[in-house]
Coordinates of C-alpha atoms in Angstrom, one line a residue:
X1 CA 13.7 -4.5 4.0
X2 CA 11.8 -7.5 5.1
X3 CA 13.3 -9.8 7.7
X4 CA 13.9 -13.5 6.8
X5 CA 10.9 -14.4 8.9
X6 CA 8.7 -11.9 7.0
X7 CA 10.0 -13.3 3.8
X8 CA 9.1 -16.8 4.8
X9 CA 5.6 -15.7 5.9
X10 CA 5.1 -14.1 2.4
X11 CA 6.3 -17.4 0.9
X12 CA 3.7 -19.3 3.0
X13 CA 1.0 -17.1 1.6
X14 CA 2.0 -18.5 -1.8
X15 CA 2.7 -22.1 -0.9
X16 CA -0.8 -22.6 0.6
X17 CA -2.1 -22.5 -3.0
X18 CA 0.1 -25.3 -4.3
X19 CA -1.6 -28.3 -5.8
X20 CA -1.3 -31.7 -4.1
X21 CA 1.3 -32.7 -6.6
X22 CA 3.3 -29.5 -6.1
X23 CA 3.0 -29.8 -2.3
X24 CA 4.5 -33.3 -2.5
X25 CA 7.4 -32.0 -4.5
X26 CA 7.8 -29.2 -1.9
X27 CA 8.0 -31.6 1.0
X28 CA 10.2 -34.2 -0.6
X29 CA 13.6 -32.6 -0.1
X30 CA 12.6 -31.6 3.5
X31 CA 11.6 -35.2 4.3
X32 CA 14.7 -36.7 2.6
X33 CA 17.1 -34.4 4.5
X34 CA 15.3 -35.1 7.8
X35 CA 15.3 -38.9 7.5
X36 CA 18.9 -39.1 6.3
X37 CA 19.9 -37.0 9.3
X38 CA 17.8 -39.1 11.7
X39 CA 19.3 -42.4 10.3
X40 CA 22.8 -41.2 10.7
X41 CA 22.7 -39.0 13.9
X42 CA 20.4 -40.8 16.3
X43 CA 20.4 -44.3 18.0
X44 CA 16.6 -44.6 17.6
X45 CA 16.0 -44.3 13.9
X46 CA 18.5 -46.3 11.8
X47 CA 16.6 -49.6 11.9
X48 CA 13.2 -47.9 11.8
X49 CA 14.1 -46.0 8.6
X50 CA 16.0 -48.8 6.9
X51 CA 13.2 -49.6 4.5
X52 CA 13.6 -46.1 2.9
X53 CA 17.3 -46.6 1.9
X54 CA 18.5 -48.5 -1.1
X55 CA 22.0 -49.1 0.1
X56 CA 23.9 -49.9 3.4
X57 CA 25.2 -46.4 4.0
X58 CA 22.3 -44.0 4.9
X59 CA 24.6 -41.0 4.2
X60 CA 24.8 -41.7 0.5
X61 CA 22.1 -44.3 -0.2
X62 CA 19.1 -43.4 -2.5
X63 CA 15.9 -42.7 -0.6
X64 CA 12.7 -44.3 -1.7
X65 CA 9.7 -42.5 -0.1
X66 CA 7.3 -44.9 -1.7
X67 CA 8.2 -47.1 1.2
X68 CA 7.1 -44.5 3.7
X69 CA 4.2 -46.6 5.0
X70 CA 6.8 -49.2 6.2
X71 CA 8.3 -46.8 8.7
X72 CA 6.9 -47.7 12.1
X73 CA 4.6 -45.2 13.8
X74 CA 5.8 -44.1 17.2
X75 CA 3.6 -43.2 20.2
X76 CA 4.1 -40.8 23.0
X77 CA 5.0 -43.7 25.3
X78 CA 7.9 -44.5 22.9
X79 CA 9.2 -41.0 23.0
X80 CA 9.1 -41.0 26.8
X81 CA 10.9 -44.4 26.9
X82 CA 13.5 -43.6 24.2
X83 CA 13.9 -39.9 24.6
X84 CA 17.7 -40.1 24.9
X85 CA 18.1 -42.3 21.9
X86 CA 15.9 -39.9 19.8
X87 CA 18.2 -37.0 20.5
X88 CA 20.7 -36.2 17.6
X89 CA 24.4 -36.4 18.3
X90 CA 25.0 -33.5 16.0
X91 CA 22.7 -31.1 14.1
X92 CA 23.2 -29.1 10.9
X93 CA 24.7 -25.7 11.5
X94 CA 22.0 -24.0 9.6
X95 CA 19.3 -25.3 12.0
X96 CA 20.4 -23.0 14.8
X97 CA 20.6 -23.8 18.5
X98 CA 18.7 -26.4 20.6
X99 CA 15.9 -25.6 23.0
X100 CA 14.2 -27.8 25.5
X101 CA 10.4 -27.9 25.8
X102 CA 7.9 -29.7 28.0
X103 CA 4.3 -30.7 27.5
X104 CA 1.7 -29.9 30.1
X105 CA 1.2 -33.5 31.0
X106 CA -2.5 -33.6 30.1
X107 CA -2.2 -37.3 29.2
X108 CA -0.7 -38.3 32.5
X109 CA 3.0 -37.9 32.0
X110 CA 5.0 -34.8 30.9
X111 CA 7.1 -35.2 27.8
X112 CA 10.4 -33.3 27.9
X113 CA 11.8 -32.8 24.4
X114 CA 14.3 -30.9 22.3
X115 CA 13.6 -28.6 19.4
X116 CA 15.8 -27.0 16.8
X117 CA 15.8 -23.3 16.8
X118 CA 14.7 -23.3 13.2
X119 CA 11.6 -25.3 14.1
X120 CA 10.5 -22.6 16.6
X121 CA 11.2 -19.9 14.0
X122 CA 9.1 -21.8 11.4
X123 CA 6.3 -22.3 14.0
X124 CA 6.2 -18.6 14.7
X125 CA 5.9 -17.9 11.0
X126 CA 3.0 -20.3 10.8
X127 CA 1.3 -18.2 13.5
X128 CA 2.0 -15.0 11.5
X129 CA 0.4 -16.6 8.5
X130 CA -2.8 -17.2 10.5
X131 CA -2.7 -13.6 11.8
X132 CA -2.4 -12.3 8.2
X133 CA -5.1 -14.6 6.8
X134 CA -7.6 -13.4 9.4
X135 CA -6.4 -9.8 9.0
X136 CA -5.7 -9.3 12.7
X137 CA -4.9 -5.9 14.1
X138 CA -1.1 -6.6 14.5
X139 CA -0.4 -3.3 16.4
X140 CA -3.0 -4.3 19.1
X141 CA -1.9 -6.2 22.2
X142 CA -2.4 -9.9 22.8
X143 CA -3.3 -11.5 26.1
X144 CA -1.9 -15.0 26.4
X145 CA -3.4 -17.1 29.2
X146 CA -1.3 -20.3 29.4
X147 CA 0.2 -23.1 31.4
X148 CA 3.0 -21.5 33.5
X149 CA 5.2 -24.2 35.0
X150 CA 7.7 -21.8 36.4
X151 CA 5.3 -19.5 38.2
X152 CA 6.5 -16.3 36.4
X153 CA 3.1 -15.0 35.3
X154 CA 0.9 -15.4 38.4
X155 CA -2.2 -13.3 39.1
X156 CA -2.6 -10.4 39.8
X157 CA 0.2 -8.9 37.7
X158 CA 1.1 -11.6 35.1
X159 CA 3.8 -10.4 32.8
X160 CA 4.4 -8.3 29.7
X161 CA 6.7 -8.8 26.7
X162 CA 6.8 -7.6 23.1
X163 CA 6.9 -9.1 19.6
X164 CA 4.0 -11.5 19.4
X165 CA 4.1 -11.0 15.6
X166 CA 6.9 -10.2 13.1
X167 CA 5.0 -7.4 11.4
X168 CA 4.9 -5.2 14.5
X169 CA 7.7 -6.2 16.9
X170 CA 6.6 -3.5 19.3
X171 CA 3.2 -5.0 19.9
X172 CA 2.7 -6.0 23.5
X173 CA 1.8 -9.5 24.7
X174 CA 0.4 -9.8 28.3
X175 CA 0.8 -13.2 29.9
X176 CA -1.1 -14.8 32.7
X177 CA -1.0 -18.3 34.3
X178 CA -4.1 -20.3 33.3
X179 CA -4.3 -21.5 36.9
X180 CA -5.9 -18.2 37.9
X181 CA -9.6 -18.4 38.6
X182 CA -12.2 -17.2 36.0
X183 CA -12.9 -14.2 38.2
X184 CA -9.2 -13.4 38.4
X185 CA -8.8 -13.8 34.7
X186 CA -11.7 -11.5 34.0
X187 CA -10.3 -8.9 36.4
X188 CA -6.9 -9.1 34.7
X189 CA -8.3 -8.8 31.2
X190 CA -10.4 -5.8 32.2
X191 CA -7.1 -4.2 33.4
X192 CA -4.8 -5.0 30.5
X193 CA -7.6 -4.4 27.8
X194 CA -6.1 -6.5 25.0
X195 CA -7.2 -6.5 21.4
X196 CA -6.8 -10.3 21.2
X197 CA -6.9 -13.2 23.6
X198 CA -5.3 -16.6 23.2
X199 CA -6.1 -19.5 25.6
X200 CA -8.1 -22.7 26.1
X201 CA -11.7 -22.3 24.8
X202 CA -13.4 -23.8 27.9
X203 CA -11.5 -21.5 30.2
X204 CA -12.4 -18.4 28.3
X205 CA -16.0 -19.7 28.1
X206 CA -16.1 -19.7 32.0
X207 CA -14.7 -16.1 31.9
X208 CA -17.3 -15.2 29.2
X209 CA -20.2 -16.5 31.3
X210 CA -18.9 -14.5 34.3
X211 CA -18.5 -11.4 32.2
X212 CA -22.1 -11.7 31.0
X213 CA -23.4 -12.2 34.6
X214 CA -21.5 -9.1 35.7
X215 CA -22.4 -7.0 32.6
X216 CA -18.7 -6.5 32.0
X217 CA -17.8 -3.8 29.4
X218 CA -14.8 -5.8 28.2
X219 CA -14.8 -6.2 24.4
X220 CA -12.2 -8.1 22.3
X221 CA -11.4 -8.1 18.6
X222 CA -10.4 -11.7 18.4
X223 CA -10.2 -14.9 20.4
X224 CA -7.7 -17.4 19.3
X225 CA -8.6 -20.9 20.5
X226 CA -5.9 -23.4 21.1
X227 CA -5.0 -26.4 23.3
X228 CA -8.6 -27.9 23.6
X229 CA -11.4 -28.9 21.3
X230 CA -13.5 -25.9 20.4
X231 CA -17.2 -26.7 20.0
X232 CA -20.1 -24.6 18.7
X233 CA -21.5 -23.7 22.1
X234 CA -18.1 -22.4 23.3
X235 CA -17.7 -20.3 20.2
X236 CA -21.2 -18.8 20.6
X237 CA -20.8 -18.0 24.3
X238 CA -17.5 -16.2 23.7
X239 CA -18.8 -14.3 20.7
X240 CA -21.8 -13.2 22.7
X241 CA -19.9 -12.0 25.8
X242 CA -17.0 -10.2 24.1
X243 CA -18.4 -9.3 20.7
X244 CA -15.4 -10.9 19.0
X245 CA -14.7 -13.4 16.2
X246 CA -13.2 -16.7 17.1
X247 CA -10.3 -18.5 15.4
X248 CA -9.3 -22.1 16.1
X249 CA -5.7 -23.3 15.8
X250 CA -4.6 -26.9 16.4
X251 CA -1.2 -27.8 17.6
X252 CA 0.9 -29.7 20.2
X253 CA 3.9 -28.4 22.2
X254 CA 6.4 -30.9 20.9
X255 CA 5.5 -30.3 17.2
X256 CA 4.1 -26.8 17.0
X257 CA 1.1 -25.8 14.8
X258 CA -0.5 -28.7 13.0
X259 CA -3.6 -27.2 11.5
X260 CA -5.6 -23.9 11.3
X261 CA -9.2 -23.0 10.8
X262 CA -9.8 -22.0 7.2
X263 CA -10.5 -18.3 6.8
X264 CA -12.6 -18.7 3.7
X265 CA -14.2 -22.2 3.9
X266 CA -15.3 -24.9 6.4
X267 CA -12.9 -27.0 8.4
X268 CA -9.2 -26.8 8.9
X269 CA -6.0 -27.0 6.8
X270 CA -2.8 -28.9 7.7
X271 CA 0.4 -26.8 8.0
X272 CA 2.0 -29.0 5.3
X273 CA 5.0 -26.7 4.7
X274 CA 6.3 -27.6 8.2
X275 CA 4.6 -30.8 9.2
X276 CA 3.8 -33.9 7.1
X277 CA 0.4 -35.0 8.5
X278 CA -1.3 -38.4 8.0
X279 CA -4.7 -39.8 9.1
X280 CA -4.6 -43.5 9.6
X281 CA -6.8 -46.2 11.0
X282 CA -6.0 -48.7 13.7
X283 CA -4.1 -50.9 11.2
X284 CA -2.0 -47.9 10.0
X285 CA -3.8 -47.5 6.6
X286 CA -4.9 -44.1 5.4
X287 CA -8.6 -43.4 6.3
X288 CA -11.2 -42.7 3.6
X289 CA -12.9 -39.3 3.2
X290 CA -15.4 -38.7 6.0
X291 CA -13.7 -41.1 8.4
X292 CA -11.9 -40.3 11.6
X293 CA -8.3 -41.3 11.8
X294 CA -5.3 -41.2 14.2
X295 CA -3.2 -38.0 13.6
X296 CA 0.3 -39.0 12.7
X297 CA 2.9 -36.2 12.1
X298 CA 6.4 -35.7 11.0
X299 CA 8.0 -32.4 12.1
X300 CA 10.1 -31.4 9.0
X301 CA 12.4 -28.9 10.7
X302 CA 13.3 -30.5 14.1
X303 CA 16.7 -31.9 13.8
X304 CA 17.6 -31.8 17.5
X305 CA 15.1 -34.6 18.3
X306 CA 13.4 -35.8 15.1
X307 CA 9.7 -36.8 15.4
X308 CA 9.1 -39.1 12.4
X309 CA 5.6 -40.7 12.0
X310 CA 4.7 -39.6 15.5
X311 CA 1.2 -40.4 16.7
X312 CA 0.2 -37.4 18.8
X313 CA -2.8 -39.2 20.4
X314 CA -5.5 -37.2 18.6
X315 CA -8.2 -38.1 16.1
X316 CA -9.3 -36.0 13.1
X317 CA -11.9 -36.4 10.4
X318 CA -10.7 -36.5 6.8
X319 CA -12.6 -34.1 4.6
X320 CA -15.1 -35.5 2.2
X321 CA -14.2 -33.0 -0.5
X322 CA -11.5 -30.4 -1.1
X323 CA -12.1 -27.1 0.7
X324 CA -14.1 -24.6 -1.2
X325 CA -11.4 -21.9 -0.6
X326 CA -9.2 -23.6 -3.2
X327 CA -6.1 -23.9 -1.1
X328 CA -4.0 -27.0 -1.8
X329 CA -3.1 -27.7 1.8
X330 CA -4.9 -30.9 2.9
X331 CA -8.1 -30.3 4.8
X332 CA -9.9 -31.9 7.7
X333 CA -13.5 -31.4 8.7
X334 CA -13.2 -31.9 12.5
X335 CA -10.6 -32.4 15.2
X336 CA -11.9 -35.1 17.5
X337 CA -9.6 -34.9 20.5
X338 CA -7.4 -37.5 22.1
X339 CA -7.8 -41.2 22.3
X340 CA -9.3 -40.9 25.8
X341 CA -11.8 -38.5 24.4
X342 CA -13.3 -41.1 22.1
X343 CA -16.3 -43.3 23.0
X344 CA -15.4 -47.0 23.1
X345 CA -18.1 -49.2 21.6
X346 CA -18.8 -52.8 22.7
X347 CA -17.0 -54.2 19.6
X348 CA -13.8 -52.3 20.7
X349 CA -14.0 -49.6 18.0
X350 CA -13.9 -45.9 18.9
X351 CA -15.8 -42.8 17.7
X352 CA -15.9 -39.1 18.5
X353 CA -18.7 -37.9 20.7
X354 CA -20.7 -34.8 19.9
X355 CA -23.4 -34.1 22.4
X356 CA -24.9 -30.6 22.0
X357 CA -28.2 -32.5 21.8
X358 CA -27.9 -33.3 25.5
X359 CA -29.3 -29.9 26.5
X360 CA -32.7 -31.2 25.3
X361 CA -33.0 -33.1 28.6
X362 CA -30.5 -31.5 30.9
X363 CA -30.1 -27.8 31.9
X364 CA -26.4 -27.1 32.7
X365 CA -23.7 -24.5 32.7
X366 CA -20.9 -26.9 32.2
X367 CA -20.8 -30.6 31.6
X368 CA -18.4 -33.5 31.5
X369 CA -19.3 -37.0 30.4
X370 CA -17.2 -40.0 31.7
X371 CA -17.4 -43.5 30.3
X372 CA -16.6 -45.5 33.4
X373 CA -17.0 -48.9 31.8
X374 CA -18.2 -49.9 28.3
X375 CA -21.8 -49.7 29.4
X376 CA -21.8 -47.1 32.3
X377 CA -21.8 -43.4 31.7
X378 CA -21.4 -40.7 34.4
X379 CA -22.6 -37.2 33.6
X380 CA -21.0 -34.5 35.8
X381 CA -22.7 -31.1 35.5
X382 CA -23.1 -27.7 37.0
X383 CA -26.9 -27.2 37.1
X384 CA -28.2 -24.2 35.2
X385 CA -31.5 -24.2 37.1
X386 CA -33.3 -26.0 39.9
X387 CA -35.3 -28.1 37.5
X388 CA -35.1 -31.8 38.1
X389 CA -33.4 -33.5 35.1
X390 CA -35.2 -36.2 33.2
X391 CA -32.9 -39.2 33.8
X392 CA -35.2 -41.6 31.8
X393 CA -35.1 -39.3 28.8
X394 CA -31.3 -38.8 29.1
X395 CA -30.9 -42.6 29.2
X396 CA -33.0 -43.0 26.1
X397 CA -31.0 -40.3 24.3
X398 CA -27.7 -41.8 25.2
X399 CA -28.8 -45.3 24.1
X400 CA -29.9 -43.8 20.8
X401 CA -26.8 -41.7 20.2
X402 CA -24.2 -44.1 21.7
X403 CA -25.5 -47.7 21.7
X404 CA -28.2 -49.9 23.4
X405 CA -27.7 -51.0 27.0
X406 CA -25.9 -47.8 28.3
X407 CA -26.7 -46.9 31.9
X408 CA -26.5 -43.3 33.1
X409 CA -25.6 -41.7 36.4
X410 CA -26.2 -38.0 37.0
X411 CA -23.7 -36.2 39.3
X412 CA -24.5 -32.5 40.0
X413 CA -21.3 -30.7 41.1
X414 CA -20.2 -27.2 42.0
X415 CA -17.1 -27.3 39.8
X416 CA -15.6 -29.6 37.2
X417 CA -11.9 -30.0 37.9
X418 CA -9.4 -29.5 35.1
X419 CA -6.5 -31.9 34.3
X420 CA -2.8 -31.3 34.0
X421 CA -1.9 -28.0 32.4
X422 CA -5.4 -26.8 33.3
X423 CA -6.9 -28.4 30.2
X424 CA -10.6 -29.3 30.2
X425 CA -12.0 -32.4 28.7
X426 CA -15.7 -32.6 28.0
X427 CA -15.7 -36.4 27.3
X428 CA -13.4 -38.9 29.0
X429 CA -13.3 -42.6 28.4
X430 CA -11.7 -44.5 31.2
X431 CA -11.9 -47.6 28.9
X432 CA -9.9 -46.1 26.0
X433 CA -6.2 -46.9 25.8

């Protein structure tokens, strides 16, 4: 007999094909139950959600979701400031217990939050859907290299558990602290010999380059990229080193999985059965196809600490056309990273930076571009060779790709430091807010 989790995963395999209209009907009761709960069980939401209710008593008033755009968007800073007011006084019995989570603090401050047990169960089912869509070997072991705030999974041993998927509960998961050096991670991976690896893409790329240099015999079936932006060069390096396919999944700790790479088409699909996702411009209006917008999410199953119209600090590009796979889940073409990973233009607007072209004028193993001021760019890089870089050509390229007047400073380094939670950022704007 299938477990409840397996039954829900089977249901997800069906709901992904719902039309836009059917998906809206699917989400409606989940949204209505959540907002009624937030309006009656938290100090934070009653006034913010008032526009949705036709009547003074939110417990019984009719809900008008046509007024959804009137609900204020909340930012990470709001959550940190009002965390106690956002916590529910009581939660529905059918949502299970309450768990505490913590972000890695990659944006400067850690966010401690509460999650309903049902939200974690649903999040795990979302992972199972991805595993099934990409036909992973679910009896094989998974190596999970992750931020370990408690120091339980330090090198050289790490840790081992079971049940990384619901189909094969006996399948092992090996866990290692991402703070281990690339050499230590490679040594550990060669010892545990997993079928699959899940970690930050830039971290595994460093491990991949080391594996190639050492002619390592390590081979993987799958790399699951999460926690950072995956670019084409990362994907190619990892595929070349380990002979594996690469799958990209987008999520945040306080919400769970937000989107996953389409297995049959280009781009990504939002996980709309569990998260209501919006892409909005700086004025809060929906962006048009092809435009980048702020990612605003509503977690449909977290009753312990509701996140309603929560701006997670990332940008994504709305798809120009429906995905060729035929799934009804909304699609996006690109994930653009956090606000501080966006180039700030002289007029104050922001845009995503793609700079694979920079290799035309600079030979590097790893690179990080920092916008120090509007017009000054610092390029930190690990040199690939002793060849002298062409600063004049780099300046010309950046003025062509960014905007006229940019000045460039080249800074060769031996190592590019990672931020909190060991996350790597290829582009940082110290101007963006």
